[in-house]
PDB file of C-alpha atoms in Angstrom:
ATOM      1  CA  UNK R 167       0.000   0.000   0.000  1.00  0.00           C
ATOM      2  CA  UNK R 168       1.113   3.705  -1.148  1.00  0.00           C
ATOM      3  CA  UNK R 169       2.377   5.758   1.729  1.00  0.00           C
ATOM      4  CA  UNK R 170      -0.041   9.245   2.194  1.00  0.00           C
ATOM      5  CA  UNK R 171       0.932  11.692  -0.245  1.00  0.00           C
ATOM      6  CA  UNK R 172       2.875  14.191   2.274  1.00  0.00           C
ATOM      7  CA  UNK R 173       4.833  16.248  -0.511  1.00  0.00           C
ATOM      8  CA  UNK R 174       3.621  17.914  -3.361  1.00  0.00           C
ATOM      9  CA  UNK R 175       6.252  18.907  -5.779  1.00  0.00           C
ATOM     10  CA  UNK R 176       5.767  21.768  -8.394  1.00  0.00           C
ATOM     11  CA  UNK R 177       7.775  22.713 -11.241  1.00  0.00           C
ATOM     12  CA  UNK R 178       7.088  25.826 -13.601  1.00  0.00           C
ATOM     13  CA  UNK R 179       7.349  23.308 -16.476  1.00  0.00           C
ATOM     14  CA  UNK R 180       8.455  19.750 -17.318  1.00  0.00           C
ATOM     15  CA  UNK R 181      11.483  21.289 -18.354  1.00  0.00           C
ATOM     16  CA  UNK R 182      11.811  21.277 -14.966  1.00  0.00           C
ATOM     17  CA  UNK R 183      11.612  17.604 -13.866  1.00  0.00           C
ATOM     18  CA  UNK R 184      15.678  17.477 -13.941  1.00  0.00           C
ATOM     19  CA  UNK R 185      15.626  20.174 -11.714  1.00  0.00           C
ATOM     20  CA  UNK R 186      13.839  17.745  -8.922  1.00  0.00           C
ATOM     21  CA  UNK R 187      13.794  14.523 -10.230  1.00  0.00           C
ATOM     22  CA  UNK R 188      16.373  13.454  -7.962  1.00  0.00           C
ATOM     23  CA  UNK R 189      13.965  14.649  -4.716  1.00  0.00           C
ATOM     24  CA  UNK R 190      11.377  12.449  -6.225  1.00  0.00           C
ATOM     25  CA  UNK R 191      14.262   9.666  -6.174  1.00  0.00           C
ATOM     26  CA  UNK R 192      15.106  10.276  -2.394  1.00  0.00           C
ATOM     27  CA  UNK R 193      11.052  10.695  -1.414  1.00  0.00           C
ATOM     28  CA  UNK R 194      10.574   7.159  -3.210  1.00  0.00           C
ATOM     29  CA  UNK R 195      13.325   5.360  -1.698  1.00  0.00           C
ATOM     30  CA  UNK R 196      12.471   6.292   1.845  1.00  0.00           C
ATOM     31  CA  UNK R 197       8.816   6.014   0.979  1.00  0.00           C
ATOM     32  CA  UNK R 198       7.382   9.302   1.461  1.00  0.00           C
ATOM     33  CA  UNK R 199       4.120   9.501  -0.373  1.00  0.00           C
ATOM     34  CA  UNK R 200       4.913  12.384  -2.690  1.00  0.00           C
ATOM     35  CA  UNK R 201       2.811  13.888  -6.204  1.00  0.00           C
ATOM     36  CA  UNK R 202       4.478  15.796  -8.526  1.00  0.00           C
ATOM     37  CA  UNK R 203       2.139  18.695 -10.896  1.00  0.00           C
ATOM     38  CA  UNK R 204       3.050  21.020 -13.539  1.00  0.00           C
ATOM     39  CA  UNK R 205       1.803  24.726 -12.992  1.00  0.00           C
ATOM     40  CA  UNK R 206       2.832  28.056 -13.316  1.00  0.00           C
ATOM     41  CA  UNK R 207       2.529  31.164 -10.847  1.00  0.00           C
ATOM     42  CA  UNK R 208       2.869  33.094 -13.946  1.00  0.00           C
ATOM     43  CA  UNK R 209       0.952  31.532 -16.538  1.00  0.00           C
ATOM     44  CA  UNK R 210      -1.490  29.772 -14.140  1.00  0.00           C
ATOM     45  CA  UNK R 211      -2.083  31.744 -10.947  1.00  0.00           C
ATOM     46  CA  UNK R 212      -4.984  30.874  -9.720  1.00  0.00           C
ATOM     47  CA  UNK R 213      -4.128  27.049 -10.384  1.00  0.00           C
ATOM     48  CA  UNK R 214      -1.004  27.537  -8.198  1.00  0.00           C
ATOM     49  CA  UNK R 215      -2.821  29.373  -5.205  1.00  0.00           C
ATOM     50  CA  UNK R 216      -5.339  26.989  -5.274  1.00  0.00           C
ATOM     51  CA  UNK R 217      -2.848  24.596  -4.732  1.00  0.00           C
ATOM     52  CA  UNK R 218      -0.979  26.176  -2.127  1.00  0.00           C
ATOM     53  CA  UNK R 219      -3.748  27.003  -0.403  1.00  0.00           C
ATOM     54  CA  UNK R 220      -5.319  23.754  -0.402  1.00  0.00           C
ATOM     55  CA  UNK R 221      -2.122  21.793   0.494  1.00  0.00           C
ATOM     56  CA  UNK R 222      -2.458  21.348   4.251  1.00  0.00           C
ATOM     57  CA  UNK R 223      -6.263  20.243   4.411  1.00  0.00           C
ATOM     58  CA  UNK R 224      -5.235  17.821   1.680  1.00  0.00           C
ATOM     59  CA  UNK R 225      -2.370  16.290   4.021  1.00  0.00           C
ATOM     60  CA  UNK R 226       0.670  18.089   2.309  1.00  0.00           C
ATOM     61  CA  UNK R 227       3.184  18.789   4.858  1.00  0.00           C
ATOM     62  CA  UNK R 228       5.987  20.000   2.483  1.00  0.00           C
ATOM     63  CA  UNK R 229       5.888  21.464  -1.093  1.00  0.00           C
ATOM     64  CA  UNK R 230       8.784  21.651  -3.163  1.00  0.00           C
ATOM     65  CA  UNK R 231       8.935  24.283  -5.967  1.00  0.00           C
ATOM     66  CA  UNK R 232      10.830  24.727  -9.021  1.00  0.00           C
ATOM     67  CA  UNK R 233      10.921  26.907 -11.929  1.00  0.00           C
TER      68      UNK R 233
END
């Protein structure tokens, strides 16, 4: 069984995955539940603050951001 997803990683673009891809490597091998979306604060702002903003009551203890 899947650990709870506890960290939420966002990147600016998928451009971006090599930017955190080794995070997601670390999360996975000490199996921390983790999700990893695509959004922009730019191009998608209200996408991104709905995220952030809905993080905690969705069980997100720690969000990692890249762009």
């Amino acid at each position: 069984m899947p650990n709870k997803t506890l960290v939420g990683i966002v990147m600016g673009s998928d451009s971006d995955w090599g930017t955190v891809q080794k995070a997601a490597a670390v999360l996975k091998e000490f199996e921390v539940g983790f999700e990893v979306k695509v959004m922009s604060a730019h191009r998608t702002p209200a996408l991104a603050c709905e995220y952030a903003t809905t993080a905690e009551a969705r069980g997100l203890r720690v969000i990692i951001a890249a762009a």
